[in-house]
Short mmCIF file of C-alpha atoms in Angstrom, two decimals:
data_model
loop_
_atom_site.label_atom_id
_atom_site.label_comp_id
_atom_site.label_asym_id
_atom_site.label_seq_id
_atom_site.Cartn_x
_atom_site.Cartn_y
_atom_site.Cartn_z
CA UNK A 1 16.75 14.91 14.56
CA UNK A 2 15.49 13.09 11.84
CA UNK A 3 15.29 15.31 9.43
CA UNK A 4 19.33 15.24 9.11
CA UNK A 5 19.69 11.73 8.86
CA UNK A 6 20.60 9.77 5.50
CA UNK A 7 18.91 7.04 4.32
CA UNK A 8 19.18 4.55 1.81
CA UNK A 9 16.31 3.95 -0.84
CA UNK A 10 16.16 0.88 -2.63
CA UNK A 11 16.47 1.03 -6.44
CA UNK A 12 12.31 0.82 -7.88
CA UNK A 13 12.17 -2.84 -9.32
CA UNK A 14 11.34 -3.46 -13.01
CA UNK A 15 8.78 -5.65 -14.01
CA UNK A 16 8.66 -7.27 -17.07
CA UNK A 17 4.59 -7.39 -17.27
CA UNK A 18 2.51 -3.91 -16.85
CA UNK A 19 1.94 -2.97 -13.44
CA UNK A 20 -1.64 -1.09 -12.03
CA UNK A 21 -1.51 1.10 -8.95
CA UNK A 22 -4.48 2.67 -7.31
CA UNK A 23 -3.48 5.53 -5.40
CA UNK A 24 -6.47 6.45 -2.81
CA UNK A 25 -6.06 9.64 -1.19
CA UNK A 26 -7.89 11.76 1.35
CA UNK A 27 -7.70 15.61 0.55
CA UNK A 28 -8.61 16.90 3.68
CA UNK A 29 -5.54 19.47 3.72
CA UNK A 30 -6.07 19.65 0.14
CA UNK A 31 -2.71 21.26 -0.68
CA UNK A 32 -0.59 18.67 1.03
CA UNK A 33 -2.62 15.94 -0.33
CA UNK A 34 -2.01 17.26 -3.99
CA UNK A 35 2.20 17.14 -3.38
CA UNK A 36 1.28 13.86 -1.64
CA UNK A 37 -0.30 12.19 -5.03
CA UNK A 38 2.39 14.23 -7.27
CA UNK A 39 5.29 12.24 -5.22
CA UNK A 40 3.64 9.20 -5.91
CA UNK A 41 2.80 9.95 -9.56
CA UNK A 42 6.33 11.14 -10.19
CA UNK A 43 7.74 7.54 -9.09
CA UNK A 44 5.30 5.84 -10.41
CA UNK A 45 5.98 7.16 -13.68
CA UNK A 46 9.87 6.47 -12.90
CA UNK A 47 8.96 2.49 -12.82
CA UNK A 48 6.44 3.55 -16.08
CA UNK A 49 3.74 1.76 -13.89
CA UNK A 50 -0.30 3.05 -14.65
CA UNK A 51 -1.58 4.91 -12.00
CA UNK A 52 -5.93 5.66 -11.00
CA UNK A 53 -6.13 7.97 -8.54
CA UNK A 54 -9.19 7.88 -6.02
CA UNK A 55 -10.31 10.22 -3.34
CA UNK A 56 -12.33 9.71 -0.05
CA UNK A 57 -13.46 11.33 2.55
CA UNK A 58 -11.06 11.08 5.30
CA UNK A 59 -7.84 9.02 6.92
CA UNK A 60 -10.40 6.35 8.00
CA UNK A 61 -11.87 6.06 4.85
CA UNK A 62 -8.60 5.05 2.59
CA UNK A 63 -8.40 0.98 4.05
CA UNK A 64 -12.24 0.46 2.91
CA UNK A 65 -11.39 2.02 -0.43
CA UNK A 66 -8.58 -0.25 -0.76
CA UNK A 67 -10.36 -3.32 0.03
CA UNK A 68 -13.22 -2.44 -2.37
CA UNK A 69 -10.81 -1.95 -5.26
CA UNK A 70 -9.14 -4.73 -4.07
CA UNK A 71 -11.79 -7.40 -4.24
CA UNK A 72 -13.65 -5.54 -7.44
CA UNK A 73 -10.76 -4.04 -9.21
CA UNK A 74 -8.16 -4.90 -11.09
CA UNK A 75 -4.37 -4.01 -9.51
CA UNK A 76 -1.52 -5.40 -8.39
CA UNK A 77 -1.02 -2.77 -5.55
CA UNK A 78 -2.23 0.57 -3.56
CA UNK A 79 -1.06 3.38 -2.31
CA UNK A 80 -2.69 4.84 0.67
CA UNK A 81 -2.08 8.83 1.25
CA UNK A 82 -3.50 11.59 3.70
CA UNK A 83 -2.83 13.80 6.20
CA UNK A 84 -3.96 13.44 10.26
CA UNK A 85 -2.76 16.62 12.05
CA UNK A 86 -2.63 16.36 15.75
CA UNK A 87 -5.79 18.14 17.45
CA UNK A 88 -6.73 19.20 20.70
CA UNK A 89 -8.81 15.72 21.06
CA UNK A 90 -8.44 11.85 20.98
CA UNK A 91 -9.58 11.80 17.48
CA UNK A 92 -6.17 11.74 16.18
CA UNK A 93 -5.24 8.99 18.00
CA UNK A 94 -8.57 7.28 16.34
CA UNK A 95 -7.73 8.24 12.71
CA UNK A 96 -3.67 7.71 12.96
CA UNK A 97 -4.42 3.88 15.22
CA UNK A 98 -7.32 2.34 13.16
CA UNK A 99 -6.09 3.60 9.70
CA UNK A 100 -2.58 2.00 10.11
CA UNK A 101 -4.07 -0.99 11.78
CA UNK A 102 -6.13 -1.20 8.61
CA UNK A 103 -3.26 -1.15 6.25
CA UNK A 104 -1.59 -3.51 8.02
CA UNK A 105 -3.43 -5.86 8.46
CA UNK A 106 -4.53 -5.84 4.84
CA UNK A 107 -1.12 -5.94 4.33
CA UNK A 108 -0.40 -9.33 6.15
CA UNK A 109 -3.28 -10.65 4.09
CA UNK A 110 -0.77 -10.32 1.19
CA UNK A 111 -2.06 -6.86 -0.17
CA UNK A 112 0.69 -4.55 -1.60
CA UNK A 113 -0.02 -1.71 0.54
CA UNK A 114 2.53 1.06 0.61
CA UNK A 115 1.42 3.68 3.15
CA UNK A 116 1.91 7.31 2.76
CA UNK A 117 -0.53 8.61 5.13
CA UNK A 118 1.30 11.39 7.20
CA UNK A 119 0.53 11.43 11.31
CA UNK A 120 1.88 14.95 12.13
CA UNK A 121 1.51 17.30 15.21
CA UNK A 122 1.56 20.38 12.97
CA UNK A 123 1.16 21.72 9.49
CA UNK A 124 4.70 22.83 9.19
CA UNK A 125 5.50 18.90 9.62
CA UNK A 126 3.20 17.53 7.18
CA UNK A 127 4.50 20.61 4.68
CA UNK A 128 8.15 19.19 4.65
CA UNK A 129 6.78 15.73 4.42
CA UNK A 130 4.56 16.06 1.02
CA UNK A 131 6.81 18.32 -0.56
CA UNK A 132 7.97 16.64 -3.79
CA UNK A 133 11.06 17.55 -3.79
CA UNK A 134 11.74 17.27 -0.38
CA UNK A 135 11.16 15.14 2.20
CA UNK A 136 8.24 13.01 -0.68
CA UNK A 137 6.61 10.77 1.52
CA UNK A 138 4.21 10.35 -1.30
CA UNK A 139 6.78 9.05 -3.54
CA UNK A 140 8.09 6.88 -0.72
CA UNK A 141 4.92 5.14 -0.23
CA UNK A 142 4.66 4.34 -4.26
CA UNK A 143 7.88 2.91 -3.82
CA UNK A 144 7.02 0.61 -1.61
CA UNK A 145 3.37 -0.78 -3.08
CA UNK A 146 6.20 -1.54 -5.78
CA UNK A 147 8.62 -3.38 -4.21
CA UNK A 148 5.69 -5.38 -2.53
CA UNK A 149 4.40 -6.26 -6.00
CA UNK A 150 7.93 -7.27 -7.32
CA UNK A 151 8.21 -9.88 -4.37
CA UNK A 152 5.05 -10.70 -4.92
CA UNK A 153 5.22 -11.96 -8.08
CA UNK A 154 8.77 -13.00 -7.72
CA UNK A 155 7.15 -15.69 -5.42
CA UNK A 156 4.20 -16.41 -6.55
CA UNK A 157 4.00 -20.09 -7.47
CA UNK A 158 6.68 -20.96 -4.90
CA UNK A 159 5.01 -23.31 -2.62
CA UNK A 160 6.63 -24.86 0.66
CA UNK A 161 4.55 -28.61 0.36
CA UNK A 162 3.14 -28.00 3.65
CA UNK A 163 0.14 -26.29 5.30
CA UNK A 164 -2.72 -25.19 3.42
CA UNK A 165 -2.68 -25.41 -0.60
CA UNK A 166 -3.00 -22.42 -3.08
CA UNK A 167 -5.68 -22.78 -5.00
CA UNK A 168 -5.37 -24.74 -8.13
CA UNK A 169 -3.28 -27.26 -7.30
CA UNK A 170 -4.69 -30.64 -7.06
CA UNK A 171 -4.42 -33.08 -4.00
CA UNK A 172 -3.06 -36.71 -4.41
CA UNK A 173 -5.49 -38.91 -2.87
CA UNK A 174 -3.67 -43.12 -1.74
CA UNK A 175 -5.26 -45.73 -0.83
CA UNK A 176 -6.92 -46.39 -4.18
CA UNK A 177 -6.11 -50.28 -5.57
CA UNK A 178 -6.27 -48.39 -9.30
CA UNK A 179 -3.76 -45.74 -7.76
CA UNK A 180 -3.84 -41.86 -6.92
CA UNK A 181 -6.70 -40.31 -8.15
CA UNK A 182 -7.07 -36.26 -8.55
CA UNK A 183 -9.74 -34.16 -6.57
#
């Protein structure tokens, strides 16, 4: 059972420069969405990292918010909360499959995503989950959009000298009798 297992959190990182989270929820189960955000506040506020909070609609709704703040805002990371209690119909499968691919894949795209949303079959699940002082998934997801960010930044401006170039860096063109010349 997993619920007596230990685990082992990692310490929250330190950053030397100010750190922005957006934290996008969806309050559908409005109570375990509030203990949700509270987690993540609670850590956030551990690290002393500035937190916006956003709501949406639903599940399916968080990975567009994210993207949007991502491309128009101004943070260094997300965290992604919500609920999806198993049903009687497919739709959970829809909401859990499609939000996490989301995430994820946002994620591989080097967005620090740390994702809190809860996939339960029952109420009593997600309960334990969000609780604050409990099981905090909230709180665990915070903690992860800031350990992305730390590695982040502790490697940006490492580059390899192969494959595709970040942007800004200039490209050495031979050939020229006069020498290189920058393009």
């Amino acid at each position: 059972m997993a619920g007596s297992e230990t685990h082992h959190d990692l310490p929250l990182p330190r950053f030397d420069k100010g750190v922005r989270l957006l934290i996008v929820v969806a309050p559908y189960y409005r109570d375990i969405a509030e203990n949700l955000v509270a987690g993540a506040c609670a850590v956030a506020a551990e690290a002393s990292v500035e937190v916006e909070v956003a709501e949406v609609p639903g599940a399916l709704e968080v990975p567009t918010a994210i993207r949007l703040a991502q491309r128009h805002g101004d943070f260094d990371g997300f965290v992604a909360l919500g609920c999806v209690i198993r049903g009687e119909t497919t739709h959970y499968e829809t909401v859990c499959n499609d939000s996490s691919r989301a995430l994820s894949l946002m994620g591989l795209d080097g967005v620090c995503i740390g994702n809190g949303i809860l996939t339960v079959e029952n109420r009593d699940q997600a309960v334990v989950r969000a609780d604050p002082d409990g099981q905090n998934k909230g709180g665990g997801a915070a903690a992860a959009a800031l350990h992305l960010i730390a590695l982040q930044r502790r490697w940006t401006g490492t580059t390899k000298g192969i494959g595709f170039r970040p942007r800004g860096e200039d490209t050495l063109i031979a050939g020229d009798p006069q020498g290189p010349k920058t393009v």
